[in-house]
PDB file of C-alpha atoms in Angstrom:
ATOM      1  CA  PRO A  19      -8.959  11.588  -0.037  1.00  0.00           C
ATOM      2  CA  GLY A  20      -8.029   9.293  -2.942  1.00  0.00           C
ATOM      3  CA  LEU A  21      -5.208   7.565  -1.078  1.00  0.00           C
ATOM      4  CA  SER A  22      -7.368   7.095   2.033  1.00  0.00           C
ATOM      5  CA  ARG A  23     -10.121   5.555  -0.080  1.00  0.00           C
ATOM      6  CA  LEU A  24      -7.636   3.253  -1.816  1.00  0.00           C
ATOM      7  CA  LEU A  25      -6.148   2.073   1.505  1.00  0.00           C
ATOM      8  CA  CYS A  26      -9.584   1.469   3.033  1.00  0.00           C
ATOM      9  CA  ASP A  27     -10.734  -0.469  -0.037  1.00  0.00           C
ATOM     10  CA  PHE A  28      -7.538  -2.553   0.103  1.00  0.00           C
ATOM     11  CA  ALA A  29      -8.061  -3.335   3.809  1.00  0.00           C
ATOM     12  CA  ARG A  30     -11.710  -4.286   3.268  1.00  0.00           C
ATOM     13  CA  VAL A  31     -10.791  -6.698   0.466  1.00  0.00           C
ATOM     14  CA  GLU A  32      -7.811  -8.213   2.307  1.00  0.00           C
ATOM     15  CA  LEU A  33      -9.455  -8.400   5.758  1.00  0.00           C
ATOM     16  CA  PRO A  34     -13.194  -8.864   5.218  1.00  0.00           C
ATOM     17  CA  GLY A  35     -15.238  -8.339   8.355  1.00  0.00           C
ATOM     18  CA  PHE A  36     -12.429  -6.620  10.294  1.00  0.00           C
ATOM     19  CA  GLU A  37     -13.653  -3.287  11.637  1.00  0.00           C
ATOM     20  CA  PHE A  38     -10.981  -0.591  11.696  1.00  0.00           C
ATOM     21  CA  THR A  39     -10.842   3.116  12.436  1.00  0.00           C
ATOM     22  CA  SER A  40      -7.334   3.903  11.243  1.00  0.00           C
ATOM     23  CA  ILE A  41      -4.582   2.791   8.894  1.00  0.00           C
ATOM     24  CA  GLN A  42      -0.915   3.567   9.456  1.00  0.00           C
ATOM     25  CA  VAL A  43       1.645   3.596   6.647  1.00  0.00           C
ATOM     26  CA  ASN A  44       5.379   3.607   7.447  1.00  0.00           C
ATOM     27  CA  LYS A  45       8.454   3.524   5.229  1.00  0.00           C
ATOM     28  CA  ASP A  46      11.872   2.426   6.501  1.00  0.00           C
ATOM     29  CA  TYR A  47      10.639   2.694  10.090  1.00  0.00           C
ATOM     30  CA  ARG A  48      11.841   0.454  12.897  1.00  0.00           C
ATOM     31  CA  ALA A  49       9.283   0.892  15.661  1.00  0.00           C
ATOM     32  CA  ALA A  50      10.788   0.742  19.146  1.00  0.00           C
ATOM     33  CA  LEU A  51       9.107  -1.262  21.903  1.00  0.00           C
ATOM     34  CA  HIS A  52       5.703   0.280  22.573  1.00  0.00           C
ATOM     35  CA  VAL A  53       1.991  -0.352  23.044  1.00  0.00           C
ATOM     36  CA  ASP A  54      -0.636   1.235  20.837  1.00  0.00           C
ATOM     37  CA  GLY A  55      -2.285   3.845  22.999  1.00  0.00           C
ATOM     38  CA  ASN A  56      -5.376   4.682  20.984  1.00  0.00           C
ATOM     39  CA  ASN A  57      -6.816   1.397  19.805  1.00  0.00           C
ATOM     40  CA  ARG A  58      -8.858  -1.353  21.400  1.00  0.00           C
ATOM     41  CA  GLY A  59      -6.285  -4.046  20.765  1.00  0.00           C
ATOM     42  CA  PRO A  60      -7.007  -6.066  17.629  1.00  0.00           C
ATOM     43  CA  SER A  61      -4.517  -5.044  14.950  1.00  0.00           C
ATOM     44  CA  TRP A  62      -3.283  -6.346  11.623  1.00  0.00           C
ATOM     45  CA  ILE A  63       0.120  -5.660  10.103  1.00  0.00           C
ATOM     46  CA  LEU A  64       1.608  -6.300   6.672  1.00  0.00           C
ATOM     47  CA  GLY A  65       5.175  -5.639   5.532  1.00  0.00           C
ATOM     48  CA  LEU A  66       5.743  -4.825   1.873  1.00  0.00           C
ATOM     49  CA  GLY A  67       8.929  -4.349  -0.083  1.00  0.00           C
ATOM     50  CA  ASN A  68      12.317  -5.867  -0.681  1.00  0.00           C
ATOM     51  CA  TYR A  69      14.011  -6.224   2.702  1.00  0.00           C
ATOM     52  CA  THR A  70      15.409  -8.832   5.063  1.00  0.00           C
ATOM     53  CA  GLY A  71      14.679  -9.104   8.785  1.00  0.00           C
ATOM     54  CA  GLY A  72      12.035  -6.735  10.135  1.00  0.00           C
ATOM     55  CA  GLU A  73       9.990  -9.328  11.996  1.00  0.00           C
ATOM     56  CA  LEU A  74       7.374  -8.094  14.427  1.00  0.00           C
ATOM     57  CA  TRP A  75       8.142  -9.047  18.025  1.00  0.00           C
ATOM     58  CA  VAL A  76       5.121  -9.233  20.331  1.00  0.00           C
ATOM     59  CA  HIS A  77       5.412  -9.835  24.090  1.00  0.00           C
ATOM     60  CA  GLU A  78       2.294 -12.059  24.356  1.00  0.00           C
ATOM     61  CA  GLY A  79       2.819 -12.487  28.120  1.00  0.00           C
ATOM     62  CA  SER A  80       6.248 -14.107  27.824  1.00  0.00           C
ATOM     63  CA  PRO A  81       9.743 -12.579  28.038  1.00  0.00           C
ATOM     64  CA  ALA A  82      10.668 -14.617  24.952  1.00  0.00           C
ATOM     65  CA  GLY A  83       7.626 -13.227  23.149  1.00  0.00           C
ATOM     66  CA  ARG A  84       6.860 -14.172  19.586  1.00  0.00           C
ATOM     67  CA  HIS A  85       8.644 -13.255  16.368  1.00  0.00           C
ATOM     68  CA  ALA A  86       6.350 -13.035  13.357  1.00  0.00           C
ATOM     69  CA  CYS A  87       7.453 -12.706   9.762  1.00  0.00           C
ATOM     70  CA  ILE A  88       5.261  -9.974   8.263  1.00  0.00           C
ATOM     71  CA  ARG A  89       6.922  -9.587   4.869  1.00  0.00           C
ATOM     72  CA  ASP A  90       4.214 -10.113   2.256  1.00  0.00           C
ATOM     73  CA  ARG A  91       1.850 -11.673   4.811  1.00  0.00           C
ATOM     74  CA  TRP A  92      -0.766 -10.366   7.191  1.00  0.00           C
ATOM     75  CA  PHE A  93      -0.339 -10.965  10.920  1.00  0.00           C
ATOM     76  CA  SER A  94      -2.938 -10.333  13.613  1.00  0.00           C
ATOM     77  CA  PHE A  95      -1.884  -9.273  17.100  1.00  0.00           C
ATOM     78  CA  ASP A  96      -3.099  -7.366  20.141  1.00  0.00           C
ATOM     79  CA  GLY A  97      -1.754  -3.817  19.823  1.00  0.00           C
ATOM     80  CA  THR A  98      -2.060  -3.334  23.578  1.00  0.00           C
ATOM     81  CA  ASP A  99       0.679  -5.982  24.080  1.00  0.00           C
ATOM     82  CA  PRO A 100       4.203  -4.546  23.977  1.00  0.00           C
ATOM     83  CA  HIS A 101       5.624  -4.946  20.463  1.00  0.00           C
ATOM     84  CA  CYS A 102       8.428  -3.686  18.230  1.00  0.00           C
ATOM     85  CA  VAL A 103      10.027  -4.200  14.839  1.00  0.00           C
ATOM     86  CA  MET A 104      13.270  -6.153  14.725  1.00  0.00           C
ATOM     87  CA  PRO A 105      16.276  -4.858  12.745  1.00  0.00           C
ATOM     88  CA  PHE A 106      16.009  -4.981   8.962  1.00  0.00           C
ATOM     89  CA  ARG A 107      17.936  -4.029   5.876  1.00  0.00           C
TER      90      ARG A 107
END
């Protein structure tokens, strides 16, 4: 319960006004191309740590899609659009 409370407090401070029902924490995880099946779409992502690469690729209706740097910065995207994490090290 303490970690959940800490994560929720962090999200509320960082993203005031954003309503969320879940928080996902991953470590060293390269998500394959997918869509989020259990959310309504609006999502925020933040990458933390010492790594290179690892951009988020989001389809956004175009085969070229969009690459977003998420290291140490928040990025908003529609989780129902296909997306994946690019290689990192």
